[in-house]
Coordinates of N, CA, C and O in Angstrom, one line a residue:
X208 N 9.3 2.3 43.9 CA 8.7 1.6 42.8 C 6.8 1.8 42.3 O 6.5 0.8 43.2
X209 N 6.6 2.0 41.7 CA 5.4 2.2 40.7 C 4.2 0.8 40.8 O 5.2 -0.3 40.5
X210 N 3.1 0.4 41.4 CA 2.4 -0.7 41.0 C 2.2 -0.6 39.8 O 2.0 0.2 39.1
X211 N 1.0 -1.1 39.2 CA 1.1 -2.1 37.8 C 0.1 -1.0 38.1 O -0.1 -0.5 36.5
X212 N -0.7 -0.6 38.6 CA -2.1 -0.4 38.7 C -1.7 1.6 38.5 O -2.1 2.2 37.5
X213 N -0.6 1.9 39.3 CA -1.0 2.6 39.4 C 0.5 3.3 37.9 O 0.0 4.8 37.3
X214 N 1.1 2.4 37.7 CA 1.6 2.6 36.2 C 0.9 3.0 35.0 O 0.8 3.9 33.7
X215 N -0.4 1.9 35.4 CA -1.4 2.0 33.8 C -1.3 3.1 34.0 O -2.5 3.6 33.2
X216 N -2.8 3.8 35.4 CA -3.3 4.7 35.4 C -2.3 5.9 34.7 O -2.7 6.6 34.6
X217 N -1.2 6.5 35.1 CA 0.1 6.9 35.0 C -0.2 7.5 34.0 O -0.1 8.7 32.5
X218 N -0.2 6.2 32.1 CA 0.5 6.1 30.9 C -1.1 6.4 30.6 O -1.1 7.2 30.1
X219 N -1.9 5.7 31.0 CA -3.7 6.6 30.5 C -4.4 7.9 30.9 O -4.4 8.7 30.1
X220 N -3.6 8.7 32.3 CA -4.0 9.9 31.9 C -2.6 10.9 31.3 O -3.7 11.9 30.6
X221 N -1.6 10.1 30.8 CA -0.6 11.3 29.9 C -1.2 10.8 28.8 O -1.5 12.0 27.7
X222 N -1.7 10.2 27.6 CA -2.7 9.9 26.6 C -4.4 10.5 26.5 O -3.7 11.6 26.0
X223 N -4.5 10.9 27.8 CA -5.9 11.3 27.3 C -5.4 13.5 27.6 O -5.8 13.9 26.5
X224 N -3.9 13.6 28.2 CA -3.7 14.6 27.8 C -2.9 14.8 26.8 O -2.9 15.8 26.2
X225 N -2.4 14.0 25.5 CA -2.0 14.3 24.3 C -2.9 14.1 23.0 O -3.3 13.4 22.7
X226 N -2.6 15.3 22.1 CA -3.7 16.0 21.2 C -3.7 15.0 20.0 O -4.8 14.9 19.3
X227 N -2.5 14.6 19.3 CA -2.9 13.8 18.9 C -3.3 12.3 18.5 O -2.7 11.4 17.2
X228 N -4.0 11.9 20.0 CA -3.9 10.3 20.4 C -5.4 10.7 20.7 O -5.6 11.6 21.1
X229 N -6.6 9.6 19.7 CA -7.3 9.3 20.6 C -7.6 8.8 21.9 O -7.9 6.9 21.2
X230 N -7.5 8.8 23.0 CA -7.2 8.0 23.9 C -8.2 6.9 24.5 O -8.0 5.9 25.0
X231 N -9.2 7.1 24.2 CA -10.2 6.2 23.8 C -10.6 5.4 23.3 O -11.3 3.7 23.5
X232 N -9.3 4.9 22.2 CA -9.2 4.1 21.5 C -8.8 2.8 22.0 O -8.0 2.1 21.0
X233 N -7.5 3.7 23.1 CA -6.2 2.8 23.4 C -6.3 2.1 24.7 O -7.2 2.5 25.8
X234 N -5.8 0.9 24.8 CA -6.0 0.0 26.1 C -4.6 0.6 26.9 O -3.6 -0.2 25.6
X235 N -4.5 0.2 28.4 CA -2.9 -0.2 28.8 C -3.3 -1.5 29.7 O -3.5 -1.0 30.1
X236 N -2.3 -2.3 29.1 CA -2.0 -3.5 30.2 C -0.2 -3.1 30.8 O 0.6 -2.1 29.7
X237 N -0.1 -3.4 32.1 CA 0.9 -2.6 33.0 C 1.7 -3.9 33.8 O 0.9 -4.5 34.3
X238 N 2.5 -4.6 33.3 CA 3.6 -5.9 33.9 C 4.6 -5.3 34.1 O 5.3 -5.3 33.7
X239 N 5.4 -4.8 35.7 CA 7.2 -4.9 36.3 C 7.4 -4.0 35.2 O 9.0 -3.9 34.7
X240 N 7.0 -3.1 34.8 CA 7.4 -1.0 34.4 C 6.8 -1.4 32.5 O 7.4 -0.8 31.9
X241 N 6.9 -3.1 32.3 CA 6.3 -3.3 30.7 C 5.0 -2.5 30.1 O 4.1 -3.5 31.6
X242 N 5.5 -1.8 29.6 CA 3.5 -1.0 29.9 C 3.0 -1.6 27.7 O 3.8 -1.6 26.9
X243 N 1.9 -2.6 27.5 CA 1.6 -3.1 26.1 C 0.2 -1.8 26.5 O -0.6 -1.8 26.8
X244 N 1.1 -1.7 24.8 CA -0.9 -0.5 24.5 C -1.2 -1.5 23.5 O -1.1 -2.1 22.1
X245 N -2.6 -1.2 23.2 CA -3.6 -2.0 22.6 C -4.8 -0.9 21.8 O -4.9 0.2 22.0
X246 N -5.6 -1.9 21.2 CA -7.0 -0.7 20.3 C -6.1 -0.5 18.6 O -5.4 -1.3 18.1
X247 N -6.8 1.0 18.2 CA -7.4 0.7 17.4 C -7.4 1.9 16.9 O -8.4 2.4 17.3
X248 N -6.6 2.9 16.0 CA -6.6 3.8 16.4 C -6.3 4.1 13.9 O -6.4 3.2 13.4
X249 N -6.5 5.7 13.8 CA -6.7 5.8 12.3 C -5.6 6.0 11.9 O -5.7 5.5 10.4
X250 N -4.9 6.1 12.3 CA -3.5 6.6 11.7 C -2.6 6.0 12.5 O -1.6 5.6 13.4
X251 N -0.7 5.7 11.7 CA 0.5 5.0 11.9 C 0.5 6.4 12.9 O 1.6 6.3 14.0
X252 N 1.2 7.6 12.3 CA 0.7 9.2 13.4 C 0.7 8.6 14.7 O 1.7 9.2 15.8
X253 N -0.3 8.5 15.3 CA -0.7 8.3 16.0 C -0.5 7.4 16.8 O -0.4 7.3 18.2
X254 N -0.8 5.6 16.1 CA -0.1 4.8 16.7 C 1.6 4.8 17.5 O 1.7 5.0 18.3
X255 N 2.6 5.8 17.1 CA 3.1 5.9 17.4 C 3.6 7.3 18.1 O 4.4 6.8 19.5
X256 N 2.8 8.5 18.4 CA 2.4 8.6 18.9 C 2.3 8.3 20.7 O 2.9 9.1 21.6
X257 N 0.8 7.5 20.5 CA 0.7 6.4 21.5 C 1.9 5.8 22.7 O 1.6 6.4 23.7
X258 N 2.6 5.8 21.7 CA 4.0 4.4 22.0 C 5.2 5.7 22.7 O 5.4 6.2 23.6
X259 N 5.1 7.2 21.9 CA 5.9 8.1 22.5 C 5.4 8.7 23.5 O 6.1 8.8 25.0
X260 N 3.8 8.4 24.5 CA 3.9 9.6 25.2 C 3.6 8.7 26.9 O 4.5 8.7 27.7
X261 N 3.8 6.6 26.4 CA 3.9 5.8 27.0 C 5.5 5.8 27.3 O 5.7 6.0 28.8
X262 N 6.3 5.6 26.7 CA 8.0 6.1 27.5 C 7.9 6.8 27.7 O 9.1 7.1 28.7
X263 N 7.7 8.4 27.7 CA 7.8 9.2 28.7 C 7.4 9.4 30.4 O 6.7 10.3 31.0
X264 N 6.5 8.6 30.8 CA 5.6 8.2 31.8 C 6.8 7.6 32.3 O 7.1 6.3 32.3
X265 N 7.4 8.0 33.8 CA 8.2 7.6 34.6 C 7.9 6.3 35.4 O 6.8 6.1 35.4
X266 N 9.2 5.3 35.1 CA 8.3 4.5 36.0 C 8.4 3.0 34.5 O 8.4 1.7 34.8
X267 N 7.7 3.8 33.3 CA 8.2 2.9 32.0 C 9.2 2.6 31.5 O 9.9 2.7 31.0
X268 N 9.6 1.2 31.0 CA 10.5 0.7 31.5 C 10.6 0.0 30.2 O 12.2 -0.5 29.4
X269 N 9.5 -0.5 29.4 CA 9.7 -1.1 28.0 C 8.0 -0.4 27.6 O 7.6 -0.7 28.4
X270 N 8.0 -1.0 26.4 CA 6.7 -0.8 26.1 C 6.3 -1.9 24.3 O 7.6 -1.7 23.5
X271 N 5.4 -3.3 24.4 CA 4.6 -3.4 23.5 C 3.9 -3.0 22.7 O 2.5 -2.3 23.7
X272 N 4.5 -1.9 21.3 CA 3.5 -1.1 20.9 C 2.5 -2.6 19.9 O 2.8 -3.0 18.9
X273 N 1.7 -2.5 20.4 CA 0.2 -3.7 19.5 C -1.6 -2.9 18.9 O -2.2 -3.4 19.1
X274 N -0.7 -1.8 19.2 CA -2.3 -0.8 18.9 C -2.1 -1.1 17.4 O -1.0 -1.3 16.5
X275 N -3.5 -1.6 16.4 CA -3.3 -1.5 14.8 C -4.2 -0.2 14.6 O -4.9 0.5 14.8
X276 N -3.5 -0.7 13.2 CA -4.2 0.8 12.9 C -5.1 0.2 11.5 O -5.1 -0.1 10.3
X277 N -6.4 1.1 11.8 CA -7.7 0.5 10.7 C -8.0 2.2 10.3 O -8.1 3.0 10.8
X278 N -7.2 2.4 9.0 CA -8.0 3.5 7.9 C -9.4 3.1 7.9 O -9.4 2.6 6.4
X279 N -9.9 3.8 8.0 CA -11.0 4.1 7.9 C -11.0 4.5 6.4 O -10.8 5.3 4.9
X280 N -12.8 4.1 5.7 CA -12.2 4.4 4.7 C -12.5 5.6 4.0 O -12.2 6.3 2.4
X281 N -12.8 7.0 4.7 CA -13.1 8.0 3.8 C -11.3 8.6 3.7 O -10.9 9.4 3.5
X282 N -10.7 7.6 4.7 CA -9.0 8.3 4.8 C -7.9 6.7 3.4 O -7.1 7.4 3.8
X283 N -8.7 6.1 3.7 CA -7.8 5.2 2.6 C -7.7 5.7 1.2 O -8.0 6.3 0.4
X284 N -6.6 5.1 1.4 CA -5.5 5.2 -0.4 C -5.3 3.5 -1.1 O -4.9 3.1 -0.1
X285 N -4.8 4.3 -2.3 CA -4.3 2.7 -2.8 C -3.1 3.1 -2.7 O -2.3 4.1 -2.5
X286 N -2.8 1.7 -3.0 CA -1.0 1.8 -3.2 C -0.1 2.1 -3.5 O 1.3 3.5 -3.2
X287 N -0.8 2.9 -5.3 CA -0.4 3.5 -5.5 C -0.2 5.1 -5.1 O 0.5 5.7 -5.5
X288 N -1.4 5.6 -4.8 CA -1.6 7.1 -4.6 C -0.6 6.8 -3.4 O 0.6 7.8 -3.4
X289 N -0.6 5.9 -2.3 CA 0.8 6.4 -1.0 C 2.3 6.1 -1.6 O 2.5 6.7 -1.5
X290 N 2.3 5.3 -2.7 CA 3.7 5.4 -3.2 C 4.2 6.7 -3.5 O 5.1 7.9 -3.8
X291 N 2.9 7.2 -4.6 CA 3.4 8.3 -5.4 C 3.5 10.1 -4.0 O 4.4 10.8 -3.9
X292 N 2.5 9.4 -3.4 CA 3.0 10.9 -2.2 C 4.2 10.6 -1.8 O 4.5 11.4 -1.1
X293 N 4.5 9.9 -1.6 CA 5.2 9.1 -0.9 C 7.0 9.5 -1.4 O 7.8 10.5 -0.2
X294 N 6.6 9.8 -2.6 CA 8.1 10.1 -3.6 C 7.9 11.5 -3.2 O 8.6 11.9 -3.5
X295 N 6.4 11.7 -3.7 CA 6.5 13.7 -3.4 C 7.0 14.3 -2.2 O 7.4 15.7 -2.4
X296 N 6.2 13.4 -1.4 CA 7.0 14.1 0.7 C 8.4 14.6 0.5 O 9.6 15.2 1.3
X297 N 9.1 12.5 0.6 CA 10.3 12.9 0.1 C 11.7 13.7 -0.9 O 12.6 14.5 0.2
X298 N 10.7 14.4 -2.2 CA 11.9 15.1 -3.2 C 11.1 16.2 -1.6 O 12.4 17.6 -2.3
X299 N 10.3 16.9 -1.2 CA 10.2 17.5 -0.7 C 10.4 18.4 0.4 O 10.9 19.4 0.8
X300 N 10.9 17.7 1.0 CA 12.2 17.6 2.4 C 12.9 17.5 2.4 O 13.9 17.0 1.9
X301 N 14.0 19.2 2.3 CA 15.0 19.4 1.9 C 17.2 18.5 2.8 O 17.6 18.7 2.8
X302 N 16.2 18.0 3.9 CA 16.6 17.0 4.8 C 16.9 16.1 4.4 O 17.4 15.0 5.2
X303 N 16.1 15.8 3.2 CA 16.2 13.7 2.7 C 16.4 14.1 1.2 O 16.0 14.3 0.5
X304 N 17.6 13.2 1.4 CA 18.2 13.0 -0.3 C 17.4 11.8 -0.2 O 17.6 10.1 -1.1
X305 N 16.2 12.1 -1.7 CA 15.5 11.3 -1.7 C 15.8 10.3 -3.0 O 15.4 9.3 -4.0
X306 N 16.7 11.0 -3.7 CA 18.0 10.4 -4.8 C 18.1 8.9 -4.2 O 18.4 8.2 -5.7
X307 N 18.5 9.0 -3.5 CA 19.5 7.5 -2.8 C 18.5 6.8 -1.9 O 18.5 5.6 -1.6
X308 N 16.9 6.6 -2.2 CA 15.7 6.2 -1.7 C 14.9 5.6 -3.0 O 14.4 5.9 -3.2
X309 N 13.9 4.3 -2.1 CA 13.1 3.8 -3.2 C 12.3 3.5 -2.2 O 12.1 3.2 -1.0
X310 N 11.0 3.4 -2.5 CA 9.7 3.2 -1.8 C 9.1 2.2 -2.5 O 8.5 2.1 -3.5
X311 N 8.5 1.1 -1.4 CA 7.8 0.0 -2.3 C 7.0 0.0 -0.5 O 6.6 0.2 -0.3
X312 N 5.7 0.5 -1.5 CA 4.0 0.2 -0.6 C 3.0 -0.5 -0.6 O 2.9 -1.3 -2.0
X313 N 2.8 -1.6 0.2 CA 2.1 -2.7 -0.4 C 1.2 -3.2 0.7 O 0.7 -2.7 2.6
X314 N -0.2 -3.0 1.0 CA -1.3 -3.1 1.7 C -1.3 -1.6 2.8 O -1.5 -2.1 3.6
X315 N -0.6 -1.1 1.9 CA -1.1 0.3 3.1 C 0.3 0.1 3.7 O 1.0 2.0 4.7
X316 N 1.5 -0.5 3.7 CA 2.3 -0.2 4.4 C 4.0 0.4 3.5 O 3.8 -0.7 2.1
X317 N 4.5 0.8 4.2 CA 5.1 1.9 2.8 C 7.1 1.1 3.6 O 7.5 1.2 4.7
X318 N 7.9 0.9 2.8 CA 8.8 0.1 3.1 C 10.2 1.3 2.6 O 9.9 1.2 1.1
X319 N 10.9 1.6 3.2 CA 12.3 2.3 2.7 C 13.6 1.8 2.6 O 13.8 1.5 3.3
X320 N 14.4 1.6 1.1 CA 15.5 1.0 1.6 C 16.0 2.1 0.5 O 15.3 3.3 -0.5
X321 N 17.2 1.5 0.2 CA 18.1 2.7 -0.2 C 19.7 2.7 1.1 O 19.2 2.3 2.0
X322 N 20.8 3.7 0.5 CA 21.8 4.2 1.1 C 21.6 6.1 1.4 O 21.6 6.3 0.4
X323 N 21.4 6.2 2.5 CA 22.0 8.0 2.5 C 23.3 7.8 3.8 O 23.9 7.1 4.3
X324 N 23.2 9.2 3.9 CA 24.9 10.0 4.9 C 24.9 9.7 5.3 O 25.1 9.4 7.1
X325 N 23.9 10.1 6.8 CA 23.5 9.3 8.1 C 22.2 9.1 8.5 O 21.3 9.2 7.8
X326 N 22.6 9.0 9.8 CA 21.1 8.7 10.8 C 20.6 9.5 10.3 O 19.2 8.9 10.3
X327 N 20.9 10.6 10.8 CA 19.4 11.8 10.7 C 19.0 11.1 9.0 O 17.2 12.6 9.3
X328 N 19.8 11.1 8.4 CA 19.0 11.9 6.8 C 18.0 10.3 6.8 O 17.0 10.3 6.6
X329 N 18.3 9.3 7.0 CA 17.4 7.6 8.3 C 16.3 8.0 8.0 O 15.1 8.1 7.8
X330 N 16.5 9.1 9.5 CA 15.1 9.2 10.3 C 14.3 9.7 10.0 O 13.0 10.3 10.1
X331 N 14.7 11.8 9.1 CA 14.2 12.4 8.6 C 13.2 11.8 7.4 O 12.2 12.0 7.2
X332 N 13.8 10.6 6.5 CA 12.9 9.9 6.1 C 12.2 9.1 6.0 O 10.5 9.6 5.7
X333 N 11.7 9.1 8.2 CA 10.8 8.3 8.3 C 9.8 8.8 8.3 O 8.3 8.7 8.3
X334 N 10.4 10.3 8.9 CA 9.5 11.2 9.5 C 8.6 11.7 8.3 O 7.6 11.6 8.6
X335 N 8.5 11.4 7.5 CA 8.4 12.8 6.3 C 7.1 11.8 5.8 O 6.1 12.4 5.1
X336 N 7.6 10.2 6.1 CA 6.3 9.4 4.9 C 4.8 8.5 6.4 O 4.1 8.6 6.0
X337 N 5.6 8.6 7.9 CA 4.5 8.6 8.5 C 3.2 8.6 8.5 O 2.2 8.4 9.7
X338 N 2.8 10.4 8.6 CA 2.0 11.0 9.0 C 1.4 10.9 7.4 O -0.7 11.4 7.7
X339 N 1.1 10.3 6.3 CA 0.3 10.2 4.9 C -0.3 9.7 4.9 O -0.6 8.9 6.2
X340 N -1.8 10.3 4.5 CA -3.0 9.6 4.8 C -2.0 8.2 4.3 O -2.4 7.9 3.4
X341 N -3.4 7.5 4.6 CA -3.8 5.5 4.6 C -2.3 4.8 4.7 O -2.6 3.9 4.7
X342 N -1.3 6.1 5.6 CA 0.3 4.5 5.8 C -0.7 3.4 6.9 O -0.9 4.5 8.0
X343 N -0.3 2.6 7.4 CA 0.0 1.6 8.2 C 0.8 1.4 9.1 O 0.5 1.2 10.8
X344 N 1.7 1.4 8.3 CA 3.3 1.4 8.6 C 4.5 1.1 8.2 O 4.0 1.6 6.8
X345 N 5.2 2.1 9.0 CA 6.5 2.6 7.6 C 8.1 1.8 8.4 O 8.0 1.4 9.4
X346 N 8.2 0.5 7.5 CA 9.6 -0.2 7.8 C 10.7 0.8 6.7 O 10.7 1.1 6.2
X347 N 10.8 1.6 8.1 CA 12.9 1.9 7.3 C 13.6 1.4 7.4 O 15.2 1.1 8.5
X348 N 14.0 0.6 6.4 CA 15.5 -0.3 6.2 C 16.8 0.7 5.5 O 17.5 -0.2 4.3
X349 N 16.4 2.2 5.4 CA 17.5 2.5 5.3 C 18.8 2.4 5.9 O 18.7 2.0 6.5
X350 N 19.9 2.5 5.0 CA 21.5 2.0 5.5 C 22.0 3.6 5.6 O 21.5 4.3 4.9
X351 N 23.2 3.3 6.4 CA 23.8 4.5 6.5 C 25.2 4.9 5.6 O 26.1 3.2 6.1
X352 N 25.9 5.4 5.2 CA 27.1 5.3 4.9 C 27.3 7.1 5.2 O 26.7 7.9 4.7
X353 N 28.4 6.7 6.0 CA 29.5 8.4 5.2 C 29.3 8.3 4.1 O 29.8 8.3 3.2
X354 N 29.3 10.0 4.3 CA 29.8 10.5 2.8 C 31.8 10.1 2.1 O 32.6 10.7 3.2
X355 N 31.8 11.0 1.0 CA 33.2 10.8 0.2 C 33.7 11.9 2.0 O 33.7 13.0 1.7
X356 N 35.2 11.8 1.9 CA 35.6 11.9 2.1 C 36.1 14.4 1.9 O 36.3 14.0 0.1
X357 N 35.9 15.1 2.7 CA 36.3 16.3 1.8 C 35.3 16.9 1.6 O 34.8 18.2 1.6
X358 N 33.7 15.5 2.0 CA 32.5 16.3 1.3 C 32.0 16.7 2.9 O 31.9 16.6 3.3
X359 N 31.1 18.0 2.1 CA 30.8 19.3 3.7 C 29.2 19.2 3.7 O 28.7 18.6 2.3
X360 N 28.3 18.3 4.8 CA 27.0 18.0 4.4 C 26.7 19.1 5.6 O 27.1 19.1 6.6
X361 N 25.3 19.5 5.4 CA 24.8 20.0 6.5 C 24.5 18.8 8.0 O 23.4 18.3 7.7
X362 N 24.1 19.9 8.8 CA 23.9 18.8 9.4 C 22.3 18.8 10.3 O 21.8 19.5 11.0
X363 N 21.4 17.8 9.5 CA 20.4 17.8 9.4 C 19.6 18.2 11.5 O 18.9 18.3 11.6
X364 N 20.0 17.0 12.2 CA 19.7 16.7 12.9 C 19.4 17.8 13.7 O 18.6 18.1 14.9
X365 N 20.3 18.6 13.3 CA 20.5 20.3 15.0 C 19.6 20.6 14.3 O 19.6 22.3 15.1
X366 N 19.8 21.3 12.7 CA 18.7 22.5 12.0 C 17.0 21.6 11.9 O 16.5 22.4 11.8
X367 N 16.8 20.7 12.2 CA 15.5 20.3 12.2 C 14.7 19.3 13.5 O 15.4 19.4 14.4
X368 N 13.0 19.7 13.7 CA 12.4 18.9 14.7 C 11.6 17.9 14.4 O 12.4 18.0 13.7
X369 N 12.6 17.7 16.1 CA 12.1 16.2 16.0 C 10.5 15.8 15.3 O 10.1 17.0 15.7
X370 N 10.2 14.9 15.0 CA 9.0 14.7 14.6 C 8.3 13.8 15.5 O 9.0 13.3 16.6

């Protein structure tokens, strides 16, 4: 088992090699296999990227992502602009049943609600909106129901790149 110091060092090294993350803005604390990420980043996608990086390091058993998203002035968007962008990106994503999803935006935080056919539809919706400019958080409260008997749907998970 790695020491806390070694685990912290390994996570920090991995963050340095991830191009989608500014590792200089992220702090790492390790204790008994639990890694806590701290600091401030510019986008919600970067926050999730740091979490993904930490999870892939051998010895990490859990991650507490306490990174804050601070959108700089030049990237700030109104809730109206974010909501409109979210609706557009959901509509343009072939793997998202956008007619079954509602979007609420408050203070840069997106809430996705509705009911879709599968977990992969739900995940596709979350992936579609999380990298929009100005987004600070995405709460994906979409529920899943199976389509009616006999209905055929493409298996989006097999055809879609992981985001």
